[in-house]
PDB file of C-alpha atoms in Angstrom:
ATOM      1  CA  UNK A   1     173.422 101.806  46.242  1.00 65.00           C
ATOM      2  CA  UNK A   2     172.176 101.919  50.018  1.00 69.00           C
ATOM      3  CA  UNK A   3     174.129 102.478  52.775  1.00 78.00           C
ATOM      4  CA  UNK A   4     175.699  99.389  53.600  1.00 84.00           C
ATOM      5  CA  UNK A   5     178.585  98.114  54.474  1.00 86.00           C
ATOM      6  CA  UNK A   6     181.320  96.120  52.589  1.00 89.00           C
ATOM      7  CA  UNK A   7     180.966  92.533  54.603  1.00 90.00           C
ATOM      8  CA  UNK A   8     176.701  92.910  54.031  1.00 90.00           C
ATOM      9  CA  UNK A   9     177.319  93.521  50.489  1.00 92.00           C
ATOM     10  CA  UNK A  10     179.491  90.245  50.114  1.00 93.00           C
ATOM     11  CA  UNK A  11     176.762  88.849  52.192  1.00 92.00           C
ATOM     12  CA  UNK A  12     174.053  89.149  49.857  1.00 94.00           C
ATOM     13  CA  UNK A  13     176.244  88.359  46.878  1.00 94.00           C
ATOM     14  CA  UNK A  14     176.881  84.861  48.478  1.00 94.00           C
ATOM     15  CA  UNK A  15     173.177  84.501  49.867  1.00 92.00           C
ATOM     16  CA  UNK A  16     172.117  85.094  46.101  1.00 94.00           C
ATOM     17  CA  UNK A  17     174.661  82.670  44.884  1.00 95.00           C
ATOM     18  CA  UNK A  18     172.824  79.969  47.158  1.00 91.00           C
ATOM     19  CA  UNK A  19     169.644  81.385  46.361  1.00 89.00           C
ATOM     20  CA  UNK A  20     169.911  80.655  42.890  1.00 92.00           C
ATOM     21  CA  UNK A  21     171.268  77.348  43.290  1.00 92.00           C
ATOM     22  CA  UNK A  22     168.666  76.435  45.678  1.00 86.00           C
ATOM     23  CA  UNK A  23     165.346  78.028  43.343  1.00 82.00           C
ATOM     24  CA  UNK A  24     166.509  76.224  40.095  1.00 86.00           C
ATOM     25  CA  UNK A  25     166.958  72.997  42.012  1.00 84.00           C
ATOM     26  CA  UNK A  26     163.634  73.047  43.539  1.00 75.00           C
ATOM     27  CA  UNK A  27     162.316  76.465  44.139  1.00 76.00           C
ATOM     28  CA  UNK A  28     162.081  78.770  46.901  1.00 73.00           C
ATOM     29  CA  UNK A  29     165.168  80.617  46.540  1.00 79.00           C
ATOM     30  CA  UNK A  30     163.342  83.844  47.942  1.00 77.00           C
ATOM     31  CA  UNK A  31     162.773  81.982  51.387  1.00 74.00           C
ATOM     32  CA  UNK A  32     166.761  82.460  51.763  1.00 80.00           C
ATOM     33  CA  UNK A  33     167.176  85.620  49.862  1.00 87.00           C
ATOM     34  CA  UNK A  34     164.275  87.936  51.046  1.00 83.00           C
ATOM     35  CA  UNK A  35     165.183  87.552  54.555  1.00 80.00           C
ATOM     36  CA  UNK A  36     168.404  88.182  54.173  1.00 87.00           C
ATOM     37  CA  UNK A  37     167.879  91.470  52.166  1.00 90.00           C
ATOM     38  CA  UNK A  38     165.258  92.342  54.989  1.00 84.00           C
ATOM     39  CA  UNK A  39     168.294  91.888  57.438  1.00 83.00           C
ATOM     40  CA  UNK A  40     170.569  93.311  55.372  1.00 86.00           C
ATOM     41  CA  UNK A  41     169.208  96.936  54.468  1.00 87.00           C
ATOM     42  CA  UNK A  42     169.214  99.778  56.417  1.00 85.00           C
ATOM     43  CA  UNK A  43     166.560  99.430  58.856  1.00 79.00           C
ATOM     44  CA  UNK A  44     164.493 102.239  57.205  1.00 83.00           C
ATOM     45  CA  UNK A  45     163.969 100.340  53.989  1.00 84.00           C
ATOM     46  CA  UNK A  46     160.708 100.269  53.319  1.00 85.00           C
ATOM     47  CA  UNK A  47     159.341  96.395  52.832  1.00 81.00           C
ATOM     48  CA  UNK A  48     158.514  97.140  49.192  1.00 83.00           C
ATOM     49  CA  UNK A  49     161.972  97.488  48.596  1.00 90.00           C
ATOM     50  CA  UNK A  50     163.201  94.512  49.574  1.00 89.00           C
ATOM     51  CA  UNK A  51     160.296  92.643  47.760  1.00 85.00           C
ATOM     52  CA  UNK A  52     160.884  94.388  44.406  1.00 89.00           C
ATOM     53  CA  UNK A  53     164.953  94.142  44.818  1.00 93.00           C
ATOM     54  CA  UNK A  54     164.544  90.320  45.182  1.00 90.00           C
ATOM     55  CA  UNK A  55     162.033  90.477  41.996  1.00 88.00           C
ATOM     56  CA  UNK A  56     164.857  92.154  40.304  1.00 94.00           C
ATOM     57  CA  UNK A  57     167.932  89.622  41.385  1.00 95.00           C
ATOM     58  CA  UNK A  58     165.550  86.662  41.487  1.00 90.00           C
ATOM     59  CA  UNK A  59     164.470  87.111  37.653  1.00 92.00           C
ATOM     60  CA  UNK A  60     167.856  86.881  36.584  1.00 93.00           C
ATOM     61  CA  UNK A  61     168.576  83.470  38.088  1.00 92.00           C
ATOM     62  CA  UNK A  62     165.610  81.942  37.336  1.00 89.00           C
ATOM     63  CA  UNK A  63     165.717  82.891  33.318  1.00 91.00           C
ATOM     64  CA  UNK A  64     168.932  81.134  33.472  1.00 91.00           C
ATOM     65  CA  UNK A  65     167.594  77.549  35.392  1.00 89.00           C
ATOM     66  CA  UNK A  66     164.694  78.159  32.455  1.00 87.00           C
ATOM     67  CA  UNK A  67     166.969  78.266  29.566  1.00 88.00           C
ATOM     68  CA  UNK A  68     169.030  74.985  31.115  1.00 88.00           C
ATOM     69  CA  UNK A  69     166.133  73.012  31.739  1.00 86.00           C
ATOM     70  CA  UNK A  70     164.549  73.729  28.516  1.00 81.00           C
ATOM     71  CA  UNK A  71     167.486  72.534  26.873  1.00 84.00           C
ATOM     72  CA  UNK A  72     167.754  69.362  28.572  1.00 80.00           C
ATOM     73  CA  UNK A  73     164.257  67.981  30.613  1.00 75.00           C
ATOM     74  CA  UNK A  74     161.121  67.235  28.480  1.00 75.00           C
ATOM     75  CA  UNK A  75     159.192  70.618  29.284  1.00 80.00           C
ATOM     76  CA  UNK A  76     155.919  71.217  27.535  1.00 83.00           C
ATOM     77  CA  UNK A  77     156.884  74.991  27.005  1.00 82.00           C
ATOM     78  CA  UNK A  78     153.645  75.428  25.546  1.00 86.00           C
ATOM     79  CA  UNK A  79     151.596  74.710  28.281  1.00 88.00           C
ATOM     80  CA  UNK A  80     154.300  76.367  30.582  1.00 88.00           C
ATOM     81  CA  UNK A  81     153.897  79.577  29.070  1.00 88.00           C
ATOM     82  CA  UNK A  82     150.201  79.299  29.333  1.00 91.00           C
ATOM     83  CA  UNK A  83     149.894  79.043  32.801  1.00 92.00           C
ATOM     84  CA  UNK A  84     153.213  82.007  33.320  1.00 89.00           C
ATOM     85  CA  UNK A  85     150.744  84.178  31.085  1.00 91.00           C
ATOM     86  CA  UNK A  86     148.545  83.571  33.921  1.00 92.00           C
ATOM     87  CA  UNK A  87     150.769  83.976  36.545  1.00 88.00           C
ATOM     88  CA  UNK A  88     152.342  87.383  35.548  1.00 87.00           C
ATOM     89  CA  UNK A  89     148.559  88.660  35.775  1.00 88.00           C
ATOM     90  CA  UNK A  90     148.576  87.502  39.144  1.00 87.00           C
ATOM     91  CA  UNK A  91     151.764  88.562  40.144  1.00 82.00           C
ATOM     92  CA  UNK A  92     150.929  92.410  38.866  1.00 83.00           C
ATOM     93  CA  UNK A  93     148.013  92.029  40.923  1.00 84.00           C
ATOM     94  CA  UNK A  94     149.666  91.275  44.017  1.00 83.00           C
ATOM     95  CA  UNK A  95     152.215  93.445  43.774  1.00 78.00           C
ATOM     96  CA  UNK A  96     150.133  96.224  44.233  1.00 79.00           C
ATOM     97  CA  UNK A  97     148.664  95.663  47.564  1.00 78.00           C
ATOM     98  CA  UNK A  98     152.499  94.553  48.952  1.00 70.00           C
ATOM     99  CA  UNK A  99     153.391  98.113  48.806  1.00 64.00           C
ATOM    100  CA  UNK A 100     151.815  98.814  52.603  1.00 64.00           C
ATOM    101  CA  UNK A 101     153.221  95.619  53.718  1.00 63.00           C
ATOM    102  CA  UNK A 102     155.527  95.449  56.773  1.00 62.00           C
ATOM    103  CA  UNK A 103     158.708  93.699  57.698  1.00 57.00           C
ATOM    104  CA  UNK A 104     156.790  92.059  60.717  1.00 64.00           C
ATOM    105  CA  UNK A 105     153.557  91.075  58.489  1.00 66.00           C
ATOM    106  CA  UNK A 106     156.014  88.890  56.360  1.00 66.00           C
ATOM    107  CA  UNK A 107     158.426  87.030  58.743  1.00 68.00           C
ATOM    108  CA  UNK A 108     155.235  84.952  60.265  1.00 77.00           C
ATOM    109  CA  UNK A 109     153.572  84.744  57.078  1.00 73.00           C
ATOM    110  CA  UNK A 110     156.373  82.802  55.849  1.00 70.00           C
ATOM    111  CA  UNK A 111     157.056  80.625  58.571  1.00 77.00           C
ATOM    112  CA  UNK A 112     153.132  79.337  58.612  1.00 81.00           C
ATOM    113  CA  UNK A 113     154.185  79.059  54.538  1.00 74.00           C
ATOM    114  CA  UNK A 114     156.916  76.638  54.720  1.00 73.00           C
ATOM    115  CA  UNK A 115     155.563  75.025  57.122  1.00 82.00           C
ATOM    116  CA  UNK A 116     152.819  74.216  55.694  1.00 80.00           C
ATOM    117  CA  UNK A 117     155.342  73.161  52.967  1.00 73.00           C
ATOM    118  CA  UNK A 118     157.431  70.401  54.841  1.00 77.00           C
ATOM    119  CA  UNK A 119     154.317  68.801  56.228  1.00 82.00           C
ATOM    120  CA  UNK A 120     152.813  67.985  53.072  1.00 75.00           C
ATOM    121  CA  UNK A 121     155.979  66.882  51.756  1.00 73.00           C
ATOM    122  CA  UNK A 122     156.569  64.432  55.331  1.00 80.00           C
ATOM    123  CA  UNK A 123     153.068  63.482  54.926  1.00 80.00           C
ATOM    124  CA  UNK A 124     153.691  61.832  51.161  1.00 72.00           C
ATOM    125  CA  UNK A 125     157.087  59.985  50.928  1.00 69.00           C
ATOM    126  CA  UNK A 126     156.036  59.467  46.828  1.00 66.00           C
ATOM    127  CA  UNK A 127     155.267  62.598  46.100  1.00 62.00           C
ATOM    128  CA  UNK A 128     157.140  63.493  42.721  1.00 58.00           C
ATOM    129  CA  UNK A 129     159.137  60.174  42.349  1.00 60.00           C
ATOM    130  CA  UNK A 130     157.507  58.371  39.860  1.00 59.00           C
ATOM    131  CA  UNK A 131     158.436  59.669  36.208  1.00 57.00           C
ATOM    132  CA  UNK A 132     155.782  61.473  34.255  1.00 55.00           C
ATOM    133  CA  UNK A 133     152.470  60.127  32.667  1.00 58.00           C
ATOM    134  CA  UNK A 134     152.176  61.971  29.612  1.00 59.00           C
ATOM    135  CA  UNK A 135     150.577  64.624  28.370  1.00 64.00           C
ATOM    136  CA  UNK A 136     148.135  66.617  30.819  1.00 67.00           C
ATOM    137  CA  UNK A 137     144.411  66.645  29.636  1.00 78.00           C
ATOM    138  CA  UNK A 138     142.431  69.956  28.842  1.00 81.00           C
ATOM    139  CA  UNK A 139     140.728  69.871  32.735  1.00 87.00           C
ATOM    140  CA  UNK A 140     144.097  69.750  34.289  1.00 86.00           C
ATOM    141  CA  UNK A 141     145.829  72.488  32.290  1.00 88.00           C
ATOM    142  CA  UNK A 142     142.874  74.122  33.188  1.00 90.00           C
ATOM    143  CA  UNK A 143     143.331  73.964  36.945  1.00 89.00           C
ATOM    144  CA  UNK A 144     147.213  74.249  36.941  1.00 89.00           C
ATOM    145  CA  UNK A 145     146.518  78.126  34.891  1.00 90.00           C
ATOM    146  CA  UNK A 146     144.073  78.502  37.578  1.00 90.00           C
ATOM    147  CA  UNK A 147     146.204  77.640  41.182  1.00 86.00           C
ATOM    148  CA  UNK A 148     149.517  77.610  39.530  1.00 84.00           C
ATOM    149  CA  UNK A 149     148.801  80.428  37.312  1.00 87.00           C
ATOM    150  CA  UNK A 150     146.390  83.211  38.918  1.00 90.00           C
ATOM    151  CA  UNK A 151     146.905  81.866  42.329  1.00 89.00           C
ATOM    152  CA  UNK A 152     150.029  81.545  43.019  1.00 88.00           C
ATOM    153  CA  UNK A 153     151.177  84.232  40.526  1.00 86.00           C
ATOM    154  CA  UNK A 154     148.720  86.947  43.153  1.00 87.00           C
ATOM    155  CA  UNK A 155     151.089  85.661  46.234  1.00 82.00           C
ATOM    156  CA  UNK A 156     154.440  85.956  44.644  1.00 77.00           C
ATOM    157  CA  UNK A 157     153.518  89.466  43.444  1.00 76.00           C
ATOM    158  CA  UNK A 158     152.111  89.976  47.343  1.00 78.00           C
ATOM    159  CA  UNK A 159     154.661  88.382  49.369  1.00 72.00           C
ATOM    160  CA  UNK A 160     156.843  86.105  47.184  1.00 67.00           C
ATOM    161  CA  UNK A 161     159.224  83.648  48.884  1.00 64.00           C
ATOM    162  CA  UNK A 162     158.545  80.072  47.934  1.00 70.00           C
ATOM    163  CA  UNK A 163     156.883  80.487  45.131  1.00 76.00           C
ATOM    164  CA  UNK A 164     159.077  78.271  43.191  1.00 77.00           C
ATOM    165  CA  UNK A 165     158.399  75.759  45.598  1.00 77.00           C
ATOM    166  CA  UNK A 166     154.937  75.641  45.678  1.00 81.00           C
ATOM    167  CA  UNK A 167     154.717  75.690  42.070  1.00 85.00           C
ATOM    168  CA  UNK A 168     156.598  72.728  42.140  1.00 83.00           C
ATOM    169  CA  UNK A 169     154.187  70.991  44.414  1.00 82.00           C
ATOM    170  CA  UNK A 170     151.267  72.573  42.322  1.00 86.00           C
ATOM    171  CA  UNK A 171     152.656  71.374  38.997  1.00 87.00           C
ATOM    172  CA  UNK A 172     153.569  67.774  40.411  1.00 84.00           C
ATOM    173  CA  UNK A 173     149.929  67.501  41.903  1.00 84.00           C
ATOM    174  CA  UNK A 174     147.804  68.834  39.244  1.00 89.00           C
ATOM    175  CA  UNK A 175     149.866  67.435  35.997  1.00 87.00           C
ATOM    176  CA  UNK A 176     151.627  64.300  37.262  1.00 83.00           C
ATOM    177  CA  UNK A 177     155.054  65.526  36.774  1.00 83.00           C
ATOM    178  CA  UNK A 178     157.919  63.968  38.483  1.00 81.00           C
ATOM    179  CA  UNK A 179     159.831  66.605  40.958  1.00 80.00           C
ATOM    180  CA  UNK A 180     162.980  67.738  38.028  1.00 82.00           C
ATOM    181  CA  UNK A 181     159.483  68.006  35.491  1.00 85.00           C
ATOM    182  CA  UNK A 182     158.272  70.132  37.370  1.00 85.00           C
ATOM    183  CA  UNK A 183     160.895  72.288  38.686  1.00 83.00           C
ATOM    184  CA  UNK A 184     162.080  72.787  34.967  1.00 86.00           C
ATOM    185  CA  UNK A 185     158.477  73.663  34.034  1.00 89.00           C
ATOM    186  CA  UNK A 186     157.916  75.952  37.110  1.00 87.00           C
ATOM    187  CA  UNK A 187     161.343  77.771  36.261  1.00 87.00           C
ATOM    188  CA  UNK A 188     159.322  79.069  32.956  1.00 88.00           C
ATOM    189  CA  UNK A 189     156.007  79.970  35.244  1.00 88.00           C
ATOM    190  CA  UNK A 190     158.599  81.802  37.559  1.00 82.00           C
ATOM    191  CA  UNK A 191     159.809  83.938  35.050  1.00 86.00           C
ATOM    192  CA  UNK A 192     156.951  85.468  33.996  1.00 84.00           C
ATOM    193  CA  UNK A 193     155.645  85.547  37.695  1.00 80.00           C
ATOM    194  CA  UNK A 194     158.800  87.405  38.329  1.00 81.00           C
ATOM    195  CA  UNK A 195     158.547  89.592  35.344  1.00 84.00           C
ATOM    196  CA  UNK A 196     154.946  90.436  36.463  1.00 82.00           C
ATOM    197  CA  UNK A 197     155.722  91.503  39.574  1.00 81.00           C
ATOM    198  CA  UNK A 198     158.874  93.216  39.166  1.00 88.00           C
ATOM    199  CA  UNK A 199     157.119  95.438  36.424  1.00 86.00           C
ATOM    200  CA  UNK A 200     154.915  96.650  39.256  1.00 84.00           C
ATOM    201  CA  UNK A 201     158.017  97.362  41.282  1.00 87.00           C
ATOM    202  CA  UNK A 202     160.104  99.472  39.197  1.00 92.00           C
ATOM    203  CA  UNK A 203     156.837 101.405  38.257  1.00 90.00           C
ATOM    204  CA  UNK A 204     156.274 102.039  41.616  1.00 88.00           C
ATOM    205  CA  UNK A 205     160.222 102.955  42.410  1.00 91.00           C
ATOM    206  CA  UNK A 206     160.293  99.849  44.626  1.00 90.00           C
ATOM    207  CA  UNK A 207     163.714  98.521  43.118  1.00 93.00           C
ATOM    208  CA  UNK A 208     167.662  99.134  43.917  1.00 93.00           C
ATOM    209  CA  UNK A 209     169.437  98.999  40.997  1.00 94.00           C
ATOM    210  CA  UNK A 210     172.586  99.279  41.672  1.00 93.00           C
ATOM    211  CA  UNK A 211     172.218  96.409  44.601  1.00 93.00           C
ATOM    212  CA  UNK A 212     170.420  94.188  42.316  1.00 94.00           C
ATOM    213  CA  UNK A 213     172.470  94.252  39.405  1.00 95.00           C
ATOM    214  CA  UNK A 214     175.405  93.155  41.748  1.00 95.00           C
ATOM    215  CA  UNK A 215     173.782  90.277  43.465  1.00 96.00           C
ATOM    216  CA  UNK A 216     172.141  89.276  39.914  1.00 96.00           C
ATOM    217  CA  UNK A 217     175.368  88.362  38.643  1.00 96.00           C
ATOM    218  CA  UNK A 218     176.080  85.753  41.361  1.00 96.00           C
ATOM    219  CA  UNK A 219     172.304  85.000  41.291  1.00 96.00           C
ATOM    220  CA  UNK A 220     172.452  83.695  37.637  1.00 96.00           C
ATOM    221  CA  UNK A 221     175.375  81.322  38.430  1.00 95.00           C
ATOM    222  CA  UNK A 222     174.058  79.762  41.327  1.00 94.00           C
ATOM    223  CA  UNK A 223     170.432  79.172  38.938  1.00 92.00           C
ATOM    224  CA  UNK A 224     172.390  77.687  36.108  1.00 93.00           C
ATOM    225  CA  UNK A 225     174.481  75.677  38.531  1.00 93.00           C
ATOM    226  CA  UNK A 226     171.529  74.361  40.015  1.00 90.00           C
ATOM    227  CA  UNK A 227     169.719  73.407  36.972  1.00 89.00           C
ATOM    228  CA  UNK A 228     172.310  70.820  36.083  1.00 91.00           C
ATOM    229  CA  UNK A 229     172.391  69.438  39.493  1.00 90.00           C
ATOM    230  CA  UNK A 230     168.769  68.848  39.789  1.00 85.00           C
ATOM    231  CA  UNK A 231     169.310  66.976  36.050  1.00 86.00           C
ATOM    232  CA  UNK A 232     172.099  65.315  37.315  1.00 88.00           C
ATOM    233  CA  UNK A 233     170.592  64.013  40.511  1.00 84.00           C
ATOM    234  CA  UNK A 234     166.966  63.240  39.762  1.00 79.00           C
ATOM    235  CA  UNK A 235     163.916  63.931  41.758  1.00 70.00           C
ATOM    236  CA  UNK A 236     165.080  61.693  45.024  1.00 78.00           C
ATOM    237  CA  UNK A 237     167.802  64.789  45.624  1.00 82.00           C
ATOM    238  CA  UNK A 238     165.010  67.584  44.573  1.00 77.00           C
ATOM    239  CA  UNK A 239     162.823  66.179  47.333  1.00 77.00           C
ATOM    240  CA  UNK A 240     166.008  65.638  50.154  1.00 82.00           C
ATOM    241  CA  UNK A 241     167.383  69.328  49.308  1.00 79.00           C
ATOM    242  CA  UNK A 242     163.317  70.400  49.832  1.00 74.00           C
ATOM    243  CA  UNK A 243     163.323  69.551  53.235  1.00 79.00           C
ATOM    244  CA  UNK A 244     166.744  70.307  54.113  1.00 80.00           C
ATOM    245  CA  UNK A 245     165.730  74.229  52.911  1.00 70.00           C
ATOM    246  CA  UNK A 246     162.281  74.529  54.600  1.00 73.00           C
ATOM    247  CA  UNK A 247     163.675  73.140  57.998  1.00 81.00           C
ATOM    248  CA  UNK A 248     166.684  74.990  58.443  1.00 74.00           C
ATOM    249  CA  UNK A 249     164.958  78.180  56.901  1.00 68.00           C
ATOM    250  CA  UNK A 250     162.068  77.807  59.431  1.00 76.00           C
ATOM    251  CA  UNK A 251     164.679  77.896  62.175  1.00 77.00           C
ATOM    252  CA  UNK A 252     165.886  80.850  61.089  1.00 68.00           C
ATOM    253  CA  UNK A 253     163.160  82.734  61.058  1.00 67.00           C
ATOM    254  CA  UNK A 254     161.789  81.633  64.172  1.00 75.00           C
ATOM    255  CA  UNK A 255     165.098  82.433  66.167  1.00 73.00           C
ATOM    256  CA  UNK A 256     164.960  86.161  63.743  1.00 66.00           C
ATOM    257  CA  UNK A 257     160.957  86.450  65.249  1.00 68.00           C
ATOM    258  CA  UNK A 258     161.293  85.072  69.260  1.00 74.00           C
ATOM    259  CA  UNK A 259     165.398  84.686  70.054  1.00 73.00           C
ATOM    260  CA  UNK A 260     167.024  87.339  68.826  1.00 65.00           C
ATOM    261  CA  UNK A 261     167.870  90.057  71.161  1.00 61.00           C
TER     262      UNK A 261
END
């Protein structure tokens, strides 16, 4: 365990409770949980650490959200696993240039990230509200393995936070899922993005246990938690608790980057 105090260590434990909650309704859960392990860690930590802790807590969550959606939202698992198999490949390739990454590399790189995030989401008012069309033909499979799969697999293995999310978007886009669709199916893509990446970290030594076994716990009720709330809800709340997360974490980060003393 690293040398942290008490109150940080409740800290986290809540921030991964949210995390989870937040990830299973409609990804992202790393844009909360990454900074806050970046805050919370000794200041010596190398950036690799952080990344492959939140691999390790993150992993947990999201195999729970997977296993509750599957159970309840019409997920074509097959074609969900197809594109993951893709997406751990990525993943393990990012994961090994992240290593030399810095604390202050990531902070702006995720700002431009969700930013880029809420505008599209502004910009389309109907984006992910209207239900499903059926199955996905051979050329869109094709190009959800590709983006959803390969490409953003390689940046949740580099950097990570908001992958979720933009798999959502991706999988709404490309297949014509509604927004709980495509949440449920991008919890399955996660996993394996997760397990791709985290494999990279624990080979590398990148990973604290003892921290992320702890925070894991609370991490896996907030994901199943979520899961039935984004069931419960529908796709109107996915999109409203999408926005609410991107602004308020922007915020964040910018007073973390240019306001804080």
């Amino acid at each position: 365990m690293p040398d942290i105090s008490l109150t940080m260590i409740v800290l986290l434990c809540v921030a991964a409770l949210a995390a989870g909650w937040i990830d299973a309704v409609v990804g992202g859960g790393g844009l909360l949980l990454l900074p806050v392990l970046l805050l919370g860690l000794p200041a010596n930590t190398p950036a690799a650490h952080a990344l492959g802790t939140n691999k390790a807590v993150a992993i947990v969550g999201t195999t729970g959200a997977a296993v509750t959606y599957a159970r309840k939202a019409p997920v074509d698992v097959r074609t969900a696993v197809r594109i993951g198999l893709a997406a751990l490949a990525g993943s393990s390739a990012g994961a090994f240039f992240a290593a030399g990454m810095s604390t202050d590399v990531l902070k702006p790189v995720i700002m431009v990230v969700l930013l880029g995030v809420a505008a599209f989401v502004i910009l389309r008012p109907a984006f992910g509200t209207a239900p499903a069309t059926g199955p996905a033909g051979r050329r869109r499979i094709l190009a959800a393995i590709g983006l959803a799969g390969l490409g953003i697999g390689f940046y949740d293995g580099l950097i990570g936070p908001g992958t979720g999310t933009f798999l959502v978007l991706a999988l709404t886009a490309i297949l014509h899922l509604d927004l709980v669709t495509a949440s449920a199916t991008a919890k399955i893509v996660n996993c394996c993005t997760n397990a791709g990446a985290l494999a990279t970290f624990a080979w590398q030594g990148a990973v604290l246990w003892q921290l992320a076994a702890l925070m894991a716990v609370f991490n896996l009720a907030g994901g199943t938690l979520g899961a039935h709330t984004a069931l419960k809800r529908g796709s109107g709340f996915v999109r409203v608790v999408l926005l609410t997360v991107v602004f308020a974490l922007v915020g964040n980060l910018a007073y973390e980057q240019w306001l804080a003393p």
